[in-house]
Amino acid sequence: DVVMTQSPLSLPVTLGQPASISCRSSQSLVHSDGSTWLNWFQQRPGQSPRRLIYKVSNRDSGVPDRFSGSGSGTDFTLKISRVEAEDVGVYYCMQGTHWPLTFGGGTRVDIK
Amino acid sequence: EVQLVESGGGLVQPGGSLRLSCAASGFIFSRYAMAWVRQASGKGLEWVSGISGSGGNTYYADSVKGRFTISRDNSKNTLYLQMNSLRAEDTAIYYCVGDYGDLEAFDIWGHGTVVTVS
């Protein structure tokens, strides 16, 4: 199975400051069709997850442009340019290239 | 409005069975692959099972293979998960998830239904 490793586990951030979450996979996430199925999800307290980013860097409709995704191969990053109070929650990366589908362990973002 | 509403969760004894349902609305159900993802209390997300839009292809995590069965009724816009031989470690919130592709990116999430095996 592809192991997804996120860091840090916890990320206290000052409002208005940037935040960055790393996600590394145990093998390349480049699919045979050339796509890289690395996705990012946000789970706010008490809510179900929602997708923010798909295929490394494509932002979902309604997601603020302060969220951005980047990376390639086995190394990926989610960045929040200026953290707002509504960004508090747990962020998960997920790979959809290899079976079984696997998630990272999550990064908890909260406000200092 | 795009919506997934799960039902069927509850308390069941070890070795027992439960059938989860997920009612979809607001999108063309048959065009979406569907999946179940679970989350134990205070833990991360775990993919459980998936099914293609036609229902012709099904996929299972090793942890549930042989015990759980995923199915769908496109005429009723409903996804199911039959869970047999339940174990304490199956206790979790079970989320219904929709995917416009081939189960690569999990576009749409329900609010979840709680399964407790005790």
XYZ file of C-alpha atoms in Angstrom:
230
model
C 0.000 0.000 0.000
C 1.113 3.586 -0.628
C 1.904 5.271 2.665
C 1.072 8.967 2.863
C 3.103 10.857 5.464
C 2.025 14.340 6.514
C 3.972 16.875 8.516
C 3.677 18.543 10.847
C 1.044 16.737 12.928
C 0.022 20.015 14.504
C 0.406 23.538 13.162
C -0.394 26.519 15.392
C -0.599 29.642 13.240
C -1.099 33.336 13.905
C -4.071 34.875 12.112
C -2.999 36.458 8.851
C 0.233 34.463 8.681
C 1.028 31.758 6.131
C 0.879 28.022 6.779
C 2.369 25.095 4.906
C 1.617 21.367 5.155
C 3.784 18.674 3.624
C 2.606 15.341 2.258
C 4.994 12.663 1.044
C 4.066 9.370 -0.605
C 6.020 6.115 -0.414
C 5.908 5.813 -4.204
C 5.307 8.079 -7.155
C 1.714 9.203 -7.622
C 2.017 9.638 -11.370
C -0.694 7.492 -12.940
C -0.137 5.548 -16.164
C -2.333 8.128 -17.913
C 0.010 10.917 -16.809
C -2.271 12.365 -14.130
C -1.143 12.770 -10.542
C -4.028 12.027 -8.209
C -3.031 13.878 -5.067
C -5.913 15.591 -3.323
C -6.332 17.738 -0.223
C -9.305 17.737 2.126
C -10.304 20.025 4.976
C -12.286 18.789 7.973
C -13.544 21.549 10.212
C -14.471 20.644 13.802
C -17.685 18.621 13.889
C -18.028 18.533 10.107
C -17.462 15.996 7.368
C -14.432 16.417 5.113
C -14.628 18.559 2.005
C -12.243 18.580 -0.913
C -10.124 21.686 -1.409
C -7.635 20.655 -4.077
C -7.558 17.838 -6.640
C -4.804 16.621 -8.955
C -2.110 18.445 -6.976
C -3.043 22.030 -7.694
C -6.640 22.396 -8.920
C -8.765 24.347 -6.473
C -12.393 23.297 -6.060
C -15.227 25.712 -6.716
C -15.829 28.000 -3.751
C -12.410 27.393 -2.197
C -10.674 30.691 -1.366
C -7.627 31.484 -3.451
C -5.494 31.700 -0.324
C -5.330 27.892 -0.588
C -2.855 26.472 -3.097
C -1.388 23.066 -3.832
C 1.894 22.156 -5.449
C 4.339 19.312 -5.870
C 5.127 16.336 -8.042
C 6.088 12.683 -7.879
C 6.210 11.908 -4.168
C 6.435 15.328 -2.568
C 3.461 17.671 -2.207
C 2.514 20.827 -0.302
C -0.665 22.620 0.707
C -0.194 26.309 1.454
C -2.504 28.824 3.065
C -1.245 32.308 2.230
C -2.960 34.075 5.132
C -4.693 31.931 7.738
C -8.200 32.961 8.773
C -10.228 31.745 11.754
C -12.443 29.593 9.514
C -9.374 27.599 8.400
C -9.113 25.831 11.763
C -9.439 22.090 11.366
C -7.632 18.989 10.193
C -6.189 18.733 6.695
C -5.685 15.407 4.926
C -3.875 14.505 1.748
C -5.103 11.508 -0.206
C -3.733 9.591 -3.146
C -6.070 8.236 -5.829
C -3.443 6.769 -8.147
C -2.857 3.357 -6.592
C -5.176 0.768 -4.994
C -5.981 0.793 -2.175
C -6.714 4.507 -1.908
C -4.910 5.948 1.092
C -4.987 9.086 3.218
C -2.317 10.864 5.181
C -2.661 10.917 8.948
C -3.812 14.529 9.031
C -2.424 17.897 10.131
C -4.301 19.883 12.746
C -4.277 23.633 12.124
C -5.262 25.929 14.937
C -4.809 29.535 15.928
C -2.041 30.558 18.312
C -28.366 21.180 -4.219
C -25.907 18.303 -4.373
C -26.517 16.083 -1.353
C -25.605 12.694 0.097
C -27.580 11.526 3.125
C -26.491 8.420 4.984
C -28.690 6.284 7.206
C -28.720 2.877 8.846
C -26.030 3.329 11.473
C -26.510 2.221 15.050
C -25.353 -0.022 17.862
C -24.699 -3.661 17.017
C -23.043 -6.550 18.868
C -19.788 -8.073 17.645
C -20.531 -10.619 14.945
C -23.710 -8.809 13.966
C -24.787 -7.150 10.724
C -25.862 -3.721 9.604
C -26.863 -2.192 6.274
C -25.993 1.392 5.528
C -27.786 3.423 2.873
C -26.863 6.658 1.151
C -29.488 8.673 -0.718
C -28.105 10.933 -3.427
C -29.748 14.015 -4.905
C -28.848 17.034 -6.992
C -26.617 15.220 -9.502
C -26.792 12.373 -12.024
C -26.092 9.502 -9.675
C -25.275 6.901 -12.315
C -22.435 9.048 -13.659
C -20.624 8.987 -10.344
C -18.509 6.277 -8.851
C -19.288 5.994 -5.139
C -17.381 4.995 -2.059
C -17.544 4.559 1.687
C -14.893 6.144 3.895
C -14.810 5.708 7.663
C -13.351 7.591 10.571
C -12.913 6.154 14.045
C -13.371 8.612 16.888
C -10.466 11.058 17.000
C -8.695 9.251 14.153
C -7.989 9.793 10.490
C -9.815 8.784 7.334
C -9.843 5.240 5.965
C -11.206 4.240 2.573
C -13.455 1.177 2.961
C -15.055 0.315 -0.367
C -15.865 1.687 -3.807
C -18.137 0.952 -6.768
C -18.222 2.145 -10.356
C -21.111 4.190 -11.745
C -22.685 1.179 -13.435
C -22.140 -1.020 -10.394
C -20.126 -3.459 -12.461
C -16.864 -2.979 -10.570
C -16.425 -3.102 -6.819
C -13.380 -2.552 -4.618
C -12.635 -3.275 -0.965
C -9.996 -2.493 1.603
C -8.309 -5.633 2.932
C -9.699 -4.868 6.398
C -13.292 -5.450 5.232
C -12.905 -7.815 2.279
C -15.187 -10.830 2.634
C -17.290 -9.150 5.327
C -18.663 -6.010 3.635
C -20.547 -5.743 0.331
C -21.077 -2.504 -1.565
C -23.938 -2.120 -4.032
C -26.030 0.561 -5.662
C -29.486 1.023 -7.164
C -29.255 3.710 -9.818
C -33.045 3.715 -10.265
C -33.333 4.799 -6.637
C -30.204 6.995 -6.526
C -29.042 4.999 -3.523
C -25.766 3.451 -2.411
C -25.574 0.614 0.107
C -23.030 -1.039 2.353
C -23.919 -4.430 3.808
C -21.693 -5.052 6.819
C -21.498 -8.587 8.252
C -19.361 -10.180 10.961
C -18.837 -6.791 12.537
C -15.924 -6.220 14.888
C -15.170 -3.610 17.524
C -12.604 -2.077 15.168
C -15.358 -1.323 12.640
C -16.739 1.287 15.046
C -16.603 4.618 13.214
C -18.453 7.334 11.369
C -19.141 6.042 7.866
C -19.165 8.666 5.120
C -20.741 8.201 1.713
C -18.600 9.770 -1.002
C -19.234 10.564 -4.663
C -16.578 10.745 -7.378
C -17.185 12.005 -10.933
C -14.189 10.043 -12.147
C -12.946 6.578 -11.301
C -12.550 6.928 -7.532
C -9.455 9.128 -7.700
C -10.611 12.344 -6.069
C -13.742 12.060 -3.874
C -15.707 15.155 -4.928
C -18.813 14.961 -2.737
C -19.150 13.919 0.920
C -22.154 13.125 3.071
C -22.459 13.998 6.734
C -21.894 10.462 7.912
C -23.679 7.823 9.957
C -22.315 6.372 13.198
C -21.715 2.650 13.588
C -20.892 1.314 17.042
C -19.932 -2.336 17.517
C -20.084 -3.221 21.191
